[in-house]
Short mmCIF file of C-alpha atoms in Angstrom, two decimals:
data_model
loop_
_atom_site.label_atom_id
_atom_site.label_comp_id
_atom_site.label_asym_id
_atom_site.label_seq_id
_atom_site.Cartn_x
_atom_site.Cartn_y
_atom_site.Cartn_z
CA MET A 646 -2.02 2.50 29.56
CA THR A 647 -5.27 0.69 29.43
CA ASN A 648 -5.71 -2.23 26.73
CA ASP A 649 -8.01 0.04 24.60
CA GLU A 650 -5.68 2.73 24.68
CA LEU A 651 -2.58 0.55 23.60
CA LEU A 652 -4.95 -0.86 20.61
CA SER A 653 -6.02 2.73 19.52
CA LYS A 654 -2.10 4.03 19.75
CA THR A 655 -0.70 1.24 17.91
CA ILE A 656 -3.16 1.42 15.22
CA SER A 657 -2.77 5.36 14.96
CA TYR A 658 1.36 5.19 15.07
CA LEU A 659 1.45 2.29 12.66
CA ARG A 660 -0.02 4.57 9.87
CA PHE A 661 2.91 6.67 9.10
CA PRO A 662 5.67 4.33 8.55
CA LEU A 663 3.60 1.99 6.75
CA THR A 664 2.72 4.45 4.51
CA VAL A 665 6.67 5.44 4.49
CA GLY A 666 6.97 1.82 3.22
CA VAL A 667 4.40 2.41 0.40
CA VAL A 668 6.65 5.30 -0.50
CA PHE A 669 9.57 3.63 -0.73
CA ILE A 670 8.23 0.69 -2.74
CA HIS A 671 7.03 3.28 -5.18
CA PHE A 672 10.66 4.07 -5.57
CA SER A 673 12.21 0.75 -5.47
CA LEU A 674 15.79 0.97 -7.64
CA ALA A 675 15.85 -2.93 -7.78
CA LYS A 676 14.94 -2.72 -11.55
CA GLY A 677 17.01 0.61 -12.18
CA LEU A 678 15.72 3.98 -12.83
CA ASN A 679 13.45 4.32 -15.69
CA ILE A 680 13.89 7.42 -17.73
CA HIS A 681 12.41 7.34 -21.26
CA GLY A 682 12.38 3.45 -21.36
CA ILE A 683 16.04 3.05 -20.24
CA LYS A 684 16.93 1.48 -17.07
CA HIS A 685 19.71 3.29 -15.39
CA GLY A 686 21.96 1.93 -12.22
CA LEU A 687 21.74 -1.65 -13.27
CA ASP A 688 25.53 -2.46 -12.99
CA ASN A 689 25.73 -1.73 -9.19
CA PRO A 690 27.27 -4.19 -6.73
CA GLU A 691 25.14 -7.17 -4.93
CA TRP A 692 25.40 -5.19 -1.48
CA TYR A 693 23.66 -2.28 -3.41
CA PHE A 694 20.59 -4.24 -4.62
CA PHE A 695 20.26 -6.12 -1.33
CA ILE A 696 19.77 -2.99 0.55
CA VAL A 697 16.99 -1.59 -1.89
CA ASN A 698 15.21 -4.96 -2.39
CA PHE A 699 15.45 -5.41 1.81
CA ILE A 700 13.80 -2.22 2.04
CA SER A 701 11.48 -1.71 -0.62
CA GLU A 702 10.77 -5.41 -1.98
CA VAL A 703 10.48 -7.17 1.70
CA LEU A 704 10.18 -4.88 4.76
CA ALA A 705 7.63 -2.31 2.90
CA ARG A 706 5.77 -4.88 1.69
CA ILE A 707 3.86 -5.51 4.89
CA GLY A 708 2.00 -2.43 4.45
CA VAL A 709 -0.72 -2.60 2.40
CA PRO A 710 -1.95 -6.04 4.03
CA LEU A 711 -1.42 -4.69 7.44
CA PHE A 712 -3.55 -1.94 6.32
CA PHE A 713 -6.37 -4.40 5.19
CA ILE A 714 -5.82 -6.09 8.49
CA ILE A 715 -6.41 -2.83 10.44
CA SER A 716 -9.27 -1.81 8.14
CA GLY A 717 -10.95 -5.17 8.46
CA PHE A 718 -10.49 -4.99 12.42
CA LEU A 719 -11.91 -1.14 12.76
CA PHE A 720 -14.71 -2.19 9.93
CA PHE A 721 -16.55 -4.62 12.66
CA TYR A 722 -15.27 -3.09 15.77
CA ARG A 723 -17.57 -3.07 18.58
CA LYS A 724 -20.70 -3.27 16.50
CA ASP A 725 -23.29 -6.10 16.64
CA PHE A 726 -23.12 -6.54 12.20
CA ASP A 727 -26.86 -5.88 11.11
CA ARG A 728 -28.78 -4.25 8.10
CA GLY A 729 -29.01 -0.97 9.90
CA VAL A 730 -25.35 -1.05 10.86
CA TYR A 731 -24.25 -1.99 6.91
CA LYS A 732 -25.79 0.99 5.71
CA GLN A 733 -24.67 3.54 8.23
CA LYS A 734 -21.11 2.04 7.28
CA LEU A 735 -21.65 2.31 3.78
CA ARG A 736 -23.00 5.98 3.85
CA SER A 737 -19.64 6.66 6.10
CA ARG A 738 -17.32 4.90 3.68
CA ALA A 739 -18.62 6.72 0.73
CA LYS A 740 -17.52 10.04 2.40
CA SER A 741 -14.05 8.69 3.64
CA LEU A 742 -13.46 6.41 0.74
CA LEU A 743 -15.28 6.83 -2.28
CA ILE A 744 -15.19 10.47 -2.46
CA PRO A 745 -11.38 10.83 -1.99
CA PHE A 746 -11.08 8.12 -4.21
CA LEU A 747 -12.82 9.94 -7.29
CA LEU A 748 -11.04 13.35 -6.18
CA TRP A 749 -7.64 12.05 -5.89
CA ASN A 750 -8.07 10.20 -9.62
CA VAL A 751 -9.07 13.24 -10.95
CA ILE A 752 -6.30 14.89 -9.29
CA ALA A 753 -3.91 12.34 -11.02
CA ILE A 754 -5.42 12.70 -14.26
CA ILE A 755 -4.71 16.81 -14.08
CA TRP A 756 -1.49 16.02 -13.04
CA CYS A 757 -0.45 13.64 -15.70
CA CYS A 758 -1.47 16.53 -18.38
CA LYS A 759 1.57 18.59 -17.42
CA CYS A 760 3.22 16.23 -20.50
CA PHE A 761 1.43 18.66 -22.84
CA LEU A 762 2.74 21.63 -21.35
CA PRO A 763 4.91 23.70 -23.57
CA GLY A 764 8.82 23.40 -22.29
CA ILE A 765 8.17 20.57 -20.13
CA SER A 766 6.85 17.90 -22.64
CA SER A 767 10.52 17.00 -23.93
CA PHE A 768 10.69 15.43 -20.31
CA TYR A 769 8.25 12.96 -20.85
CA ARG A 770 7.21 10.38 -23.12
CA PRO A 771 4.71 11.28 -25.98
CA VAL A 772 1.09 10.63 -24.74
CA GLU A 773 -2.41 11.38 -26.48
CA VAL A 774 -6.01 11.24 -25.30
CA GLN A 775 -8.33 8.59 -26.05
CA LEU A 776 -12.07 9.73 -24.95
CA SER A 777 -14.43 7.15 -24.31
CA PHE A 778 -16.99 5.79 -21.62
CA VAL A 779 -15.14 2.58 -21.23
CA ARG A 780 -11.92 4.53 -21.14
CA ILE A 781 -13.04 6.96 -18.47
CA ILE A 782 -14.20 4.17 -16.26
CA ASN A 783 -10.86 2.47 -16.51
CA THR A 784 -9.04 5.50 -15.81
CA PHE A 785 -10.56 5.19 -12.28
CA LEU A 786 -10.50 1.52 -11.74
CA CYS A 787 -7.96 -0.20 -14.24
CA ASN A 788 -5.96 2.07 -15.83
CA THR A 789 -3.11 -0.77 -16.82
CA ASN A 790 -1.98 -1.18 -20.27
CA ASN A 791 -3.05 2.09 -21.94
CA SER A 792 -6.60 1.21 -21.02
CA GLY A 793 -7.47 4.58 -19.69
CA ILE A 794 -7.99 8.17 -21.35
CA LEU A 795 -4.15 8.79 -21.67
CA VAL A 796 -2.33 6.59 -24.04
CA GLY A 797 1.54 6.37 -24.04
CA PRO A 798 3.85 3.99 -25.75
CA PRO A 799 3.57 0.34 -24.71
CA SER A 800 5.33 -0.80 -21.74
CA THR A 801 7.73 -4.07 -22.11
CA GLU A 802 6.97 -4.95 -18.58
CA PRO A 803 4.69 -7.72 -17.61
CA THR A 804 1.46 -6.95 -15.86
CA THR A 805 1.60 -7.99 -12.30
CA GLY A 806 -1.66 -5.66 -11.06
CA LEU A 807 -4.51 -3.74 -12.17
CA TYR A 808 -4.69 -0.10 -10.91
CA PRO A 809 -6.20 2.78 -11.21
CA ILE A 810 -4.41 6.25 -12.57
CA ASP A 811 -3.34 6.83 -8.94
CA ILE A 812 -1.88 3.67 -8.45
CA PRO A 813 -1.78 3.26 -4.71
CA LEU A 814 -5.51 3.84 -4.60
CA TRP A 815 -5.97 0.27 -5.68
CA TYR A 816 -5.97 -0.48 -1.87
CA VAL A 817 -9.02 1.77 -1.56
CA ARG A 818 -10.90 0.48 -4.65
CA ASP A 819 -10.22 -3.12 -3.32
CA LEU A 820 -11.21 -2.05 0.18
CA MET A 821 -14.70 -0.63 -1.06
CA VAL A 822 -14.97 -4.14 -2.36
CA MET A 823 -14.46 -5.59 0.88
CA ILE A 824 -16.96 -3.41 2.34
CA ILE A 825 -19.53 -4.05 -0.09
CA LEU A 826 -18.76 -8.06 0.77
CA SER A 827 -19.13 -7.22 4.26
CA PRO A 828 -22.46 -9.15 4.96
CA VAL A 829 -20.98 -12.27 3.67
CA ILE A 830 -17.60 -11.93 5.23
CA TYR A 831 -19.48 -11.15 8.31
CA TRP A 832 -21.53 -14.29 8.04
CA LEU A 833 -18.73 -16.51 6.92
CA ILE A 834 -16.76 -15.59 9.95
CA SER A 835 -19.50 -15.92 12.29
CA LYS A 836 -20.54 -19.31 10.88
CA THR A 837 -16.62 -20.94 10.51
CA LYS A 838 -14.99 -18.71 13.12
CA GLN A 839 -11.16 -18.99 12.08
CA TRP A 840 -11.45 -21.42 9.38
CA PHE A 841 -12.80 -19.23 6.94
CA VAL A 842 -9.78 -17.05 7.47
CA LEU A 843 -7.44 -19.89 7.37
CA ALA A 844 -9.34 -20.97 4.09
CA MET A 845 -8.69 -17.94 2.65
CA GLY A 846 -5.25 -17.87 3.74
CA GLY A 847 -4.09 -21.06 2.09
CA ILE A 848 -5.85 -19.85 -1.21
CA TRP A 849 -3.55 -16.74 -0.88
CA ILE A 850 -0.46 -18.81 -0.42
CA PHE A 851 -1.13 -20.87 -3.42
CA SER A 852 -2.80 -18.59 -5.61
CA SER A 853 0.12 -18.06 -7.97
CA ILE A 854 -0.36 -21.98 -8.84
CA ILE A 855 -4.14 -21.73 -8.57
CA LEU A 856 -4.33 -18.52 -10.83
CA PRO A 857 -3.54 -19.02 -14.69
CA LYS A 858 -1.16 -16.25 -15.78
CA GLY A 859 -1.30 -13.38 -18.17
CA ASN A 860 -5.32 -12.86 -17.81
CA ASN A 861 -6.28 -9.65 -16.48
CA VAL A 862 -9.23 -11.27 -14.89
CA PHE A 863 -7.27 -13.50 -13.11
CA ILE A 864 -4.51 -10.80 -12.08
CA TYR A 865 -7.59 -8.90 -10.63
CA ILE A 866 -8.93 -11.99 -8.73
CA GLY A 867 -5.73 -12.47 -7.40
CA MET A 868 -5.56 -9.08 -6.13
CA LEU A 869 -9.02 -9.52 -4.51
CA ILE A 870 -7.79 -12.63 -2.85
CA THR A 871 -5.15 -10.47 -0.99
CA ALA A 872 -7.85 -8.22 0.01
CA SER A 873 -10.23 -10.81 1.37
CA PHE A 874 -7.81 -12.68 3.44
CA PHE A 875 -6.29 -9.81 5.22
CA PHE A 876 -9.22 -7.61 5.57
CA SER A 877 -11.01 -11.04 6.66
CA TRP A 878 -8.34 -11.90 9.15
CA GLY A 879 -8.63 -8.27 10.99
CA ALA A 880 -12.32 -8.57 10.64
CA PHE A 881 -12.07 -11.94 12.51
CA TYR A 882 -10.54 -10.38 15.71
CA SER A 883 -13.77 -7.78 16.08
CA ILE A 884 -16.41 -10.05 15.09
CA SER A 885 -15.02 -12.47 17.80
CA LYS A 886 -14.80 -9.62 20.37
CA LYS A 887 -10.94 -9.63 20.77
CA ASN A 888 -8.22 -7.21 20.94
CA ILE A 889 -5.75 -7.77 18.13
CA VAL A 890 -2.89 -6.28 19.62
CA LEU A 891 -3.10 -8.26 22.84
CA CYS A 892 -3.65 -11.24 20.19
CA PHE A 893 -0.58 -10.94 18.16
CA ARG A 894 1.62 -10.11 21.27
CA ARG A 895 1.41 -13.70 21.96
CA PHE A 896 3.75 -14.37 19.19
CA SER A 897 6.30 -12.71 21.06
CA TYR A 898 9.08 -14.44 18.79
CA ALA A 899 7.61 -13.00 15.56
CA PRO A 900 9.85 -10.41 15.36
CA ILE A 901 13.06 -12.51 15.54
CA ALA A 902 11.43 -14.91 13.01
CA TYR A 903 10.58 -12.37 10.78
CA ILE A 904 14.27 -10.69 10.54
CA PHE A 905 15.75 -14.10 9.25
CA ILE A 906 12.83 -14.55 6.99
CA ALA A 907 13.10 -11.16 5.50
CA ILE A 908 16.64 -11.83 5.19
CA ALA A 909 16.10 -15.25 3.20
CA ASP A 910 13.08 -13.33 1.13
CA THR A 911 15.82 -10.91 -0.10
CA LEU A 912 18.67 -13.36 -1.00
CA THR A 913 16.26 -15.33 -2.80
CA LYS A 914 14.66 -12.61 -5.04
CA GLY A 915 14.29 -14.03 -8.69
CA LEU A 916 14.24 -17.72 -7.90
CA GLU A 917 10.89 -19.69 -8.35
CA TYR A 918 10.27 -20.42 -4.79
CA ASN A 919 10.55 -16.99 -3.18
CA GLY A 920 7.16 -16.35 -3.39
CA TYR A 921 6.37 -18.71 -0.76
CA ILE A 922 9.19 -17.06 1.29
CA HIS A 923 8.22 -13.56 0.75
CA LYS A 924 4.57 -14.48 1.69
CA ALA A 925 5.62 -16.08 4.95
CA GLY A 926 7.29 -13.24 5.78
CA ILE A 927 4.22 -11.01 5.22
CA LEU A 928 2.28 -13.41 7.66
CA PHE A 929 5.33 -12.92 10.28
CA GLY A 930 5.77 -9.09 9.26
CA VAL A 931 2.33 -7.90 10.33
CA VAL A 932 2.57 -9.69 13.41
CA ALA A 933 6.07 -8.55 14.32
CA ALA A 934 4.81 -4.87 13.65
CA ILE A 935 2.22 -4.92 15.93
CA VAL A 936 4.35 -6.54 18.33
CA VAL A 937 7.40 -4.13 18.16
CA VAL A 938 5.13 -0.94 17.82
CA SER A 939 2.78 -2.09 20.70
CA HIS A 940 5.71 -2.84 23.12
CA LEU A 941 7.46 0.56 22.38
CA LEU A 942 4.52 2.53 22.95
CA GLU A 943 3.86 0.76 26.42
CA SER A 944 7.11 1.36 27.20
CA ASN A 945 7.01 5.06 26.16
CA LYS A 946 9.88 5.10 24.06
CA ILE A 947 7.82 6.24 21.30
CA LYS A 948 4.99 8.32 21.10
CA VAL A 949 1.81 9.22 18.40
CA ASN A 950 2.84 12.07 16.14
CA PRO A 951 -0.73 13.74 15.65
CA THR A 952 0.29 15.25 12.59
CA LEU A 953 2.37 12.59 11.00
CA SER A 954 -0.57 10.18 11.43
CA SER A 955 -3.31 12.20 10.57
CA SER A 956 -1.30 13.02 7.09
CA SER A 957 -0.28 9.31 6.24
CA PHE A 958 -3.82 8.95 3.77
CA PHE A 959 -2.81 12.48 2.30
CA ILE A 960 0.85 11.20 1.57
CA PHE A 961 -0.31 7.85 0.41
CA ALA A 962 -2.63 9.38 -2.26
CA LEU A 963 -0.53 12.12 -3.29
CA HIS A 964 3.05 10.80 -3.36
CA TYR A 965 3.03 8.52 -6.55
CA LEU A 966 2.12 11.76 -8.77
CA PHE A 967 5.47 13.15 -8.48
CA ILE A 968 7.96 10.90 -6.85
CA GLY A 969 9.03 9.36 -10.34
CA ASP A 970 9.32 13.27 -11.41
CA VAL A 971 11.63 14.09 -8.44
CA GLY A 972 13.88 11.08 -8.73
CA LYS A 973 14.27 11.37 -12.79
CA PHE A 974 15.12 15.09 -12.48
CA ALA A 975 17.69 14.83 -9.80
CA PHE A 976 19.35 12.05 -11.46
CA THR A 977 19.46 14.01 -14.80
CA ILE A 978 20.20 17.68 -13.51
CA LEU A 979 22.82 16.71 -10.58
CA HIS A 980 24.28 14.16 -13.18
CA ILE A 981 24.67 11.58 -10.81
CA PRO A 982 26.64 8.45 -11.94
CA GLU A 983 24.69 5.34 -12.29
CA ASN A 984 27.32 3.14 -11.86
CA ASN A 985 28.34 4.66 -8.35
CA PRO A 986 26.41 2.59 -5.76
CA TYR A 987 26.83 5.15 -2.93
CA ALA A 988 25.55 8.14 -5.29
CA MET A 989 22.53 5.62 -6.10
CA LEU A 990 21.90 4.69 -2.75
CA ALA A 991 21.93 8.69 -1.84
CA LEU A 992 19.31 9.02 -4.41
CA TYR A 993 17.15 6.21 -3.17
CA PHE A 994 17.05 7.52 0.25
CA VAL A 995 16.95 10.96 -0.50
CA VAL A 996 14.11 11.20 -3.05
CA PRO A 997 11.51 9.49 -0.92
CA THR A 998 12.10 11.57 2.09
CA LEU A 999 11.92 14.42 0.08
CA THR A 1000 8.75 13.40 -1.46
CA ILE A 1001 7.17 12.41 2.07
CA PHE A 1002 8.70 16.03 3.74
CA LEU A 1003 6.93 17.66 0.77
CA CYS A 1004 3.50 15.95 1.32
CA VAL A 1005 3.29 16.62 4.95
CA PHE A 1006 4.23 20.34 4.36
CA LEU A 1007 1.14 20.52 1.61
CA TYR A 1008 -0.89 18.57 4.20
CA VAL A 1009 -0.27 21.03 7.06
CA VAL A 1010 -0.71 24.11 4.93
CA LEU A 1011 -4.13 22.74 3.42
CA LYS A 1012 -5.23 21.99 6.68
CA ARG A 1013 -4.32 25.41 8.16
CA TYR A 1014 -5.55 27.54 5.43
CA ALA A 1015 -8.41 25.34 3.91
CA PRO A 1016 -9.14 22.71 6.80
CA SER A 1017 -12.61 21.72 5.36
CA VAL A 1018 -10.80 21.02 1.65
CA CYS A 1019 -8.27 18.86 3.49
CA SER A 1020 -11.00 16.97 5.35
CA LEU A 1021 -12.52 16.24 2.18
#
């Protein structure tokens, strides 16, 4: 296997497991299962919360940062960046990012309207429609805190991020911002080499101290810092004409180090200094993922599944629309005892697995019978 083949297969293989991690993030039961504002399953033993936190709040959290790294790497891959290339990239990303971003958010709006249907409206909290130009824009860009067209009861949870109505697509939104800013990123990396990336990494690590809390503008700046750092990290390797897999594999100790950091991250959840451990875990985790997967591929212990790899974005965009409903209906209809950790743990694993299976099934059917729609 050549180095280029290993690079391509590593990126292709990672798409699906990273997406699975995102699905588990969106069914994290670390703070209970929220049904009509009541949180169920909070009285379970510590070992139960350790497992849930370890998977959803630690391991899975490397997913989006690594997606940004891969996106930054591929955006500048084997191209001498100039005005012509930039225009061509904008046109191609309009098709591969902007159009799906708009379509999936429209699908999310339509899906959310199910709460108005007779017979099932009682399962959902009351929602009303408030139409205005600003609210329509917010629905696509910043639907947090009832700022979109569908307005429900106010949330008691603190705002930690600003998301479109199809929440996972904040990654696509911020990736499009990175692409618009790519000439600036290219120039800075070309002039400063790794120093720009290191500076962005330092800002990212200490952003919780630098940025004031509670203000939506600063919350979004924090999200943009995350996108900028990881996108630039990946971009650095392409701009420097380096193979990111070979560079990461120099840190062969990363997987072992990550295991210890991930355990420490899980055990310190809720403590003031946990944020720094968590970010250290992400740094080691993204490297460890590439190191482990590339070695397994090279030794033929794993292979890329084309269907799972190609369906990853479909799963990424679709799963959030119904995974909460699957969990709530299963919990209610099956009368799962919330203080039985084994039953709740079974729910925690079965719901994301079923959700992923349904997404892949729908993708395969759509690709088989409506390939042009599936491609769009």
